[in-house]
């Protein structure tokens, strides 16, 4: 297949919606910076004035990975104790907690899942400060929450979430910066860098050709890159149906490393910064086992791997790099799925709004 851009391929084959929505991401990021940032800062200032004791995050699926990213931001940048909730404690077991002065952030692309709405309503009734982060200002979740942030991604037609994920990441970053009185300046260059990455589709297509017949993939990272590993694994599984296992690099060494061989690829997201430094012993162990190691990271890291994709992260703050590093992984999921003769727009057995309870 000759090399073509995302824009050229959109109307010619299955996956045109996912292709188009990936291509929209630089514009979505710019829209958040230009139009969404003032509202996000206002919400952050109002919540900061309430001095929440700690933070709980509620989400599912792709949004759960965005929530995990927010957990790293809140703990590292703000120094707030932070946890991920289990909604079934409220919806199935009907437990009631004392949440006075606790900030509960619920992240959801659609804002429509009954368990998210029910748990958020219960949290507000228990005294929590509730914030919904959604792509739908008219959603039930936004209605039951005290505060709401619209991620401004626009309608998303493909079942796999792409632009809503990066929009959630940027909105959450700007919110946490607002809580700590920061200006969010580290995000200003992201739209242009995102466009540079998306323009390198041909490189990703070569990786896809290499791994189209993979029977299993392992993804790993540490720190801010760990949510990217989880989200990439989800994208690969829901589009191409390849079993993809995601682990923190530290957890990979505690047992799962035994399954690594020279056949199944290991994708390592090496964030430039402390997370990437913490991942180095894991990379050495993987190389020592002869793993087929794919690196998403700096050119120097890619040069030491079997294959990879070099990110333009020089001078980019570590905490915003996940907004960039997921882009080649979204493209990889798309290209592998196309190469396997499947339609990434419509994975089997999935619905755009998943109504769990």
Short mmCIF file of C-alpha atoms in Angstrom, two decimals:
data_model
loop_
_atom_site.label_atom_id
_atom_site.label_comp_id
_atom_site.label_asym_id
_atom_site.label_seq_id
_atom_site.Cartn_x
_atom_site.Cartn_y
_atom_site.Cartn_z
CA UNK A 1 0.00 0.00 0.00
CA UNK A 2 1.40 3.40 -0.94
CA UNK A 3 1.95 5.94 1.80
CA UNK A 4 -1.03 8.29 2.27
CA UNK A 5 -1.97 10.76 4.95
CA UNK A 6 -4.90 10.33 7.30
CA UNK A 7 -6.84 12.97 5.34
CA UNK A 8 -6.34 11.16 2.02
CA UNK A 9 -7.46 7.80 3.37
CA UNK A 10 -10.54 8.90 5.27
CA UNK A 11 -13.24 8.13 2.73
CA UNK A 12 -11.58 5.15 1.06
CA UNK A 13 -11.85 2.33 3.58
CA UNK A 14 -13.25 1.21 6.92
CA UNK A 15 -12.02 3.26 9.85
CA UNK A 16 -12.73 6.64 8.27
CA UNK A 17 -14.36 7.98 11.44
CA UNK A 18 -11.49 6.95 13.72
CA UNK A 19 -9.04 8.32 11.15
CA UNK A 20 -10.84 11.65 10.97
CA UNK A 21 -11.12 11.97 14.73
CA UNK A 22 -7.45 11.23 15.29
CA UNK A 23 -6.66 13.96 12.76
CA UNK A 24 -8.87 16.44 14.64
CA UNK A 25 -6.83 16.25 17.83
CA UNK A 26 -4.51 19.24 17.24
CA UNK A 27 -7.56 21.43 16.60
CA UNK A 28 -9.33 20.08 19.69
CA UNK A 29 -6.28 20.75 21.86
CA UNK A 30 -6.07 24.30 20.51
CA UNK A 31 -9.79 24.83 21.16
CA UNK A 32 -9.37 23.82 24.79
CA UNK A 33 -6.43 26.20 25.21
CA UNK A 34 -8.25 29.10 23.51
CA UNK A 35 -11.86 28.60 24.60
CA UNK A 36 -11.93 26.11 27.46
CA UNK A 37 -9.03 27.28 29.61
CA UNK A 38 -10.78 30.34 31.15
CA UNK A 39 -13.76 28.25 32.28
CA UNK A 40 -11.48 25.49 33.59
CA UNK A 41 -9.47 28.03 35.59
CA UNK A 42 -12.67 29.52 37.04
CA UNK A 43 -13.87 26.08 38.18
CA UNK A 44 -10.44 25.27 39.62
CA UNK A 45 -10.30 28.54 41.59
CA UNK A 46 -13.78 28.01 43.04
CA UNK A 47 -12.92 24.46 44.12
CA UNK A 48 -9.49 25.47 45.48
CA UNK A 49 -11.24 28.03 47.69
CA UNK A 50 -13.15 25.15 49.29
CA UNK A 51 -9.82 23.49 50.29
CA UNK A 52 -10.75 19.84 49.66
CA UNK A 53 -9.06 17.37 52.02
CA UNK A 54 -8.33 14.78 49.35
CA UNK A 55 -9.54 13.67 45.93
CA UNK A 56 -11.43 10.65 44.61
CA UNK A 57 -11.64 9.89 40.88
CA UNK A 58 -14.47 7.95 39.27
CA UNK A 59 -14.45 6.68 35.67
CA UNK A 60 -14.57 3.65 33.40
CA UNK A 61 -12.81 2.53 30.21
CA UNK A 62 -10.78 5.14 28.37
CA UNK A 63 -11.88 7.80 30.84
CA UNK A 64 -10.53 5.64 33.66
CA UNK A 65 -7.09 5.93 32.07
CA UNK A 66 -7.52 9.70 31.90
CA UNK A 67 -8.49 9.62 35.59
CA UNK A 68 -5.32 7.68 36.39
CA UNK A 69 -3.33 10.43 34.65
CA UNK A 70 -5.13 12.97 36.84
CA UNK A 71 -4.20 10.93 39.90
CA UNK A 72 -0.51 11.32 39.05
CA UNK A 73 -1.00 15.05 38.49
CA UNK A 74 -2.86 15.56 41.75
CA UNK A 75 -0.36 13.60 43.82
CA UNK A 76 2.82 14.89 42.17
CA UNK A 77 1.92 18.46 41.26
CA UNK A 78 -0.54 19.25 44.04
CA UNK A 79 0.52 16.91 46.84
CA UNK A 80 -3.08 15.81 47.47
CA UNK A 81 -3.92 12.26 48.58
CA UNK A 82 -5.89 10.76 45.72
CA UNK A 83 -7.64 7.48 44.97
CA UNK A 84 -9.67 5.72 42.28
CA UNK A 85 -13.14 4.71 43.42
CA UNK A 86 -15.00 1.42 43.08
CA UNK A 87 -18.50 2.38 42.01
CA UNK A 88 -20.01 -0.98 42.96
CA UNK A 89 -19.53 -0.11 46.64
CA UNK A 90 -22.28 2.45 46.10
CA UNK A 91 -24.37 0.99 43.27
CA UNK A 92 -24.28 -2.71 44.21
CA UNK A 93 -23.51 -2.73 47.94
CA UNK A 94 -25.29 0.55 48.75
CA UNK A 95 -22.46 1.66 51.02
CA UNK A 96 -22.56 5.26 52.21
CA UNK A 97 -19.40 7.18 52.97
CA UNK A 98 -18.61 10.41 54.82
CA UNK A 99 -17.26 12.65 52.05
CA UNK A 100 -17.51 16.12 53.53
CA UNK A 101 -14.87 18.39 51.94
CA UNK A 102 -13.70 15.62 49.59
CA UNK A 103 -13.35 16.45 45.90
CA UNK A 104 -14.92 13.76 43.73
CA UNK A 105 -14.03 14.05 40.04
CA UNK A 106 -16.05 11.91 37.62
CA UNK A 107 -14.60 11.60 34.12
CA UNK A 108 -16.83 10.37 31.29
CA UNK A 109 -16.90 10.99 27.57
CA UNK A 110 -20.69 10.72 27.31
CA UNK A 111 -21.72 11.42 30.89
CA UNK A 112 -24.50 8.89 30.44
CA UNK A 113 -23.60 5.68 32.26
CA UNK A 114 -26.04 5.01 35.14
CA UNK A 115 -23.36 3.89 37.60
CA UNK A 116 -21.34 7.07 37.09
CA UNK A 117 -24.43 9.20 37.59
CA UNK A 118 -25.60 7.23 40.65
CA UNK A 119 -22.23 7.23 42.38
CA UNK A 120 -21.74 10.94 41.73
CA UNK A 121 -25.19 11.74 43.08
CA UNK A 122 -24.47 9.65 46.18
CA UNK A 123 -21.11 11.42 46.66
CA UNK A 124 -22.77 14.82 46.50
CA UNK A 125 -25.43 13.73 49.00
CA UNK A 126 -22.58 12.54 51.27
CA UNK A 127 -21.07 16.02 51.34
CA UNK A 128 -18.52 15.82 48.50
CA UNK A 129 -17.54 18.60 46.14
CA UNK A 130 -18.47 16.99 42.80
CA UNK A 131 -16.92 17.79 39.43
CA UNK A 132 -17.92 16.16 36.15
CA UNK A 133 -15.47 16.21 33.23
CA UNK A 134 -17.36 15.25 30.07
CA UNK A 135 -17.77 15.85 26.36
CA UNK A 136 -21.49 16.48 26.86
CA UNK A 137 -22.59 19.51 28.85
CA UNK A 138 -26.22 18.32 28.66
CA UNK A 139 -25.50 14.88 30.09
CA UNK A 140 -27.12 13.38 33.21
CA UNK A 141 -23.70 13.34 34.87
CA UNK A 142 -23.20 17.07 34.34
CA UNK A 143 -26.69 17.67 35.73
CA UNK A 144 -26.07 15.87 39.03
CA UNK A 145 -22.60 17.39 39.59
CA UNK A 146 -21.98 20.68 41.34
CA UNK A 147 -19.30 21.67 38.81
CA UNK A 148 -18.72 20.69 35.20
CA UNK A 149 -15.88 20.98 32.68
CA UNK A 150 -16.68 20.48 28.99
CA UNK A 151 -13.69 19.02 27.12
CA UNK A 152 -14.95 20.55 23.83
CA UNK A 153 -13.96 17.61 21.63
CA UNK A 154 -17.10 17.72 19.49
CA UNK A 155 -19.12 14.67 18.39
CA UNK A 156 -17.17 11.42 18.29
CA UNK A 157 -18.61 8.84 15.86
CA UNK A 158 -16.01 6.07 16.04
CA UNK A 159 -16.49 3.63 18.89
CA UNK A 160 -12.82 3.80 19.99
CA UNK A 161 -12.31 7.10 21.82
CA UNK A 162 -9.35 9.09 20.55
CA UNK A 163 -9.91 12.84 20.52
CA UNK A 164 -12.01 12.70 23.69
CA UNK A 165 -9.15 10.98 25.52
CA UNK A 166 -6.52 13.59 24.71
CA UNK A 167 -9.11 16.32 25.38
CA UNK A 168 -9.75 14.84 28.82
CA UNK A 169 -6.01 14.75 29.53
CA UNK A 170 -5.51 18.39 28.61
CA UNK A 171 -8.61 19.54 30.49
CA UNK A 172 -7.51 17.66 33.61
CA UNK A 173 -3.98 19.07 33.34
CA UNK A 174 -5.31 22.63 33.11
CA UNK A 175 -7.68 21.97 36.02
CA UNK A 176 -4.89 20.72 38.29
CA UNK A 177 -2.73 23.65 37.25
CA UNK A 178 -5.61 25.94 38.18
CA UNK A 179 -5.90 24.31 41.60
CA UNK A 180 -2.24 25.02 42.30
CA UNK A 181 -2.28 28.53 40.86
CA UNK A 182 -0.19 27.59 37.81
CA UNK A 183 -0.61 29.09 34.36
CA UNK A 184 -0.59 25.86 32.32
CA UNK A 185 2.10 27.27 30.05
CA UNK A 186 3.61 23.80 29.49
CA UNK A 187 0.61 22.92 27.31
CA UNK A 188 0.89 25.78 24.85
CA UNK A 189 3.00 23.98 22.26
CA UNK A 190 1.04 20.73 22.27
CA UNK A 191 -1.25 21.33 19.24
CA UNK A 192 1.68 21.91 16.89
CA UNK A 193 3.63 18.93 18.23
CA UNK A 194 0.53 16.75 17.93
CA UNK A 195 0.23 17.69 14.27
CA UNK A 196 3.88 16.76 13.68
CA UNK A 197 3.26 13.31 15.15
CA UNK A 198 0.05 12.68 13.22
CA UNK A 199 1.80 13.62 9.98
CA UNK A 200 4.14 10.62 10.44
CA UNK A 201 1.49 8.01 9.70
CA UNK A 202 3.78 6.13 7.29
CA UNK A 203 6.20 5.31 10.12
CA UNK A 204 3.39 3.83 12.18
CA UNK A 205 2.16 1.83 9.18
CA UNK A 206 5.57 0.15 9.00
CA UNK A 207 5.26 -0.86 12.66
CA UNK A 208 1.78 -2.18 11.99
CA UNK A 209 3.06 -4.35 9.14
CA UNK A 210 5.64 -5.76 11.52
CA UNK A 211 3.08 -6.64 14.20
CA UNK A 212 -0.15 -7.36 12.31
CA UNK A 213 0.15 -11.08 13.08
CA UNK A 214 1.04 -10.67 16.75
CA UNK A 215 -0.89 -13.02 19.01
CA UNK A 216 -0.22 -11.00 22.15
CA UNK A 217 1.32 -7.68 23.14
CA UNK A 218 2.68 -6.39 26.43
CA UNK A 219 2.76 -2.66 27.19
CA UNK A 220 4.67 -1.06 30.02
CA UNK A 221 5.69 2.31 31.40
CA UNK A 222 6.12 4.14 34.68
CA UNK A 223 4.91 7.39 36.18
CA UNK A 224 2.98 9.67 33.86
CA UNK A 225 3.46 7.17 31.02
CA UNK A 226 1.62 4.35 32.77
CA UNK A 227 -1.88 5.62 31.84
CA UNK A 228 -0.67 5.71 28.22
CA UNK A 229 0.30 2.04 28.41
CA UNK A 230 -3.14 1.16 29.75
CA UNK A 231 -4.96 3.25 27.16
CA UNK A 232 -2.88 1.86 24.29
CA UNK A 233 -3.60 -1.70 25.44
CA UNK A 234 -7.32 -0.90 25.52
CA UNK A 235 -7.21 0.58 22.01
CA UNK A 236 -5.39 -2.46 20.61
CA UNK A 237 -7.81 -4.89 22.21
CA UNK A 238 -11.02 -3.12 21.25
CA UNK A 239 -10.01 -2.47 17.62
CA UNK A 240 -7.75 -5.36 16.54
CA UNK A 241 -8.82 -7.92 19.20
CA UNK A 242 -5.17 -8.69 19.99
CA UNK A 243 -4.80 -9.54 23.70
CA UNK A 244 -2.76 -6.63 25.07
CA UNK A 245 -1.55 -6.67 28.66
CA UNK A 246 -0.49 -3.44 30.37
CA UNK A 247 1.76 -3.26 33.43
CA UNK A 248 3.60 -0.68 35.42
CA UNK A 249 7.28 -1.39 34.83
CA UNK A 250 7.66 -2.15 38.54
CA UNK A 251 4.79 -4.66 38.44
CA UNK A 252 6.17 -6.27 35.28
CA UNK A 253 9.27 -7.30 37.23
CA UNK A 254 7.13 -8.88 39.95
CA UNK A 255 6.18 -11.98 37.99
CA UNK A 256 4.79 -11.13 34.53
CA UNK A 257 8.33 -10.72 33.16
CA UNK A 258 8.45 -14.53 33.00
CA UNK A 259 6.04 -14.55 30.04
CA UNK A 260 8.22 -12.24 27.94
CA UNK A 261 9.96 -13.94 25.03
CA UNK A 262 11.46 -12.95 21.67
CA UNK A 263 8.18 -13.46 19.81
CA UNK A 264 5.50 -11.33 21.43
CA UNK A 265 6.32 -7.60 21.17
CA UNK A 266 6.75 -5.46 24.27
CA UNK A 267 5.83 -1.80 23.79
CA UNK A 268 7.53 0.51 26.29
CA UNK A 269 6.42 4.13 26.66
CA UNK A 270 9.55 5.91 27.89
CA UNK A 271 8.51 9.34 29.08
CA UNK A 272 11.40 11.80 29.11
CA UNK A 273 11.87 12.60 32.78
CA UNK A 274 11.73 10.77 36.08
CA UNK A 275 9.25 8.17 34.87
CA UNK A 276 11.53 7.21 32.00
CA UNK A 277 14.51 7.06 34.36
CA UNK A 278 12.59 4.73 36.69
CA UNK A 279 11.82 2.48 33.70
CA UNK A 280 15.49 1.96 32.76
CA UNK A 281 16.07 -1.17 34.88
CA UNK A 282 12.96 -2.71 33.28
CA UNK A 283 14.25 -1.95 29.78
CA UNK A 284 17.58 -3.56 30.64
CA UNK A 285 15.83 -6.71 31.84
CA UNK A 286 13.70 -6.82 28.70
CA UNK A 287 16.73 -6.45 26.46
CA UNK A 288 18.48 -9.14 28.48
CA UNK A 289 15.62 -11.53 27.77
CA UNK A 290 15.85 -10.85 24.04
CA UNK A 291 12.43 -9.21 23.95
CA UNK A 292 11.11 -7.72 20.72
CA UNK A 293 11.16 -4.27 22.31
CA UNK A 294 9.26 -1.38 20.74
CA UNK A 295 9.93 2.03 22.29
CA UNK A 296 7.76 5.12 22.15
CA UNK A 297 10.13 7.80 23.43
CA UNK A 298 13.24 9.75 22.55
CA UNK A 299 15.35 8.94 19.51
CA UNK A 300 18.13 7.70 21.77
CA UNK A 301 15.76 5.19 23.39
CA UNK A 302 14.34 4.10 20.04
CA UNK A 303 17.86 3.48 18.73
CA UNK A 304 18.43 0.93 21.52
CA UNK A 305 15.22 -0.98 20.76
CA UNK A 306 14.09 -3.40 18.05
CA UNK A 307 11.74 -0.75 16.65
CA UNK A 308 9.92 2.35 17.79
CA UNK A 309 8.64 5.86 17.27
CA UNK A 310 10.67 8.88 18.34
CA UNK A 311 8.65 11.60 20.03
CA UNK A 312 9.40 15.35 19.74
CA UNK A 313 9.51 15.80 23.51
CA UNK A 314 12.72 17.80 23.93
CA UNK A 315 11.85 20.67 26.24
CA UNK A 316 8.31 19.36 26.82
CA UNK A 317 7.35 19.06 30.50
CA UNK A 318 7.04 15.43 31.61
CA UNK A 319 3.54 15.92 32.96
CA UNK A 320 2.08 16.82 29.54
CA UNK A 321 3.99 14.28 27.44
CA UNK A 322 1.17 11.68 27.75
CA UNK A 323 -0.95 13.91 25.51
CA UNK A 324 1.64 13.33 22.77
CA UNK A 325 2.80 9.78 23.44
CA UNK A 326 -0.67 8.26 23.03
CA UNK A 327 -0.97 9.58 19.46
CA UNK A 328 1.35 7.07 17.70
CA UNK A 329 -0.25 4.32 19.78
CA UNK A 330 -3.74 5.32 18.62
CA UNK A 331 -2.42 5.23 15.05
CA UNK A 332 -0.81 1.85 15.68
CA UNK A 333 -4.12 0.38 16.85
CA UNK A 334 -5.81 1.82 13.77
CA UNK A 335 -3.18 0.58 11.31
CA UNK A 336 -2.91 -2.90 12.83
CA UNK A 337 -6.68 -3.25 12.65
CA UNK A 338 -6.80 -2.13 9.01
CA UNK A 339 -3.93 -4.49 8.16
CA UNK A 340 -5.88 -7.37 9.72
CA UNK A 341 -8.87 -6.62 7.50
CA UNK A 342 -11.12 -5.27 10.28
CA UNK A 343 -13.01 -2.03 10.81
CA UNK A 344 -11.72 0.05 13.73
CA UNK A 345 -14.82 2.25 13.63
CA UNK A 346 -17.12 -0.55 14.76
CA UNK A 347 -15.53 -3.14 17.06
CA UNK A 348 -17.76 -6.14 17.60
CA UNK A 349 -20.00 -6.30 20.69
CA UNK A 350 -19.33 -2.67 21.70
CA UNK A 351 -21.58 0.39 22.00
CA UNK A 352 -20.51 4.04 22.11
CA UNK A 353 -22.26 4.63 25.44
CA UNK A 354 -21.72 1.72 27.81
CA UNK A 355 -24.45 1.71 30.43
CA UNK A 356 -23.03 -0.16 33.41
CA UNK A 357 -24.74 -0.22 36.79
#
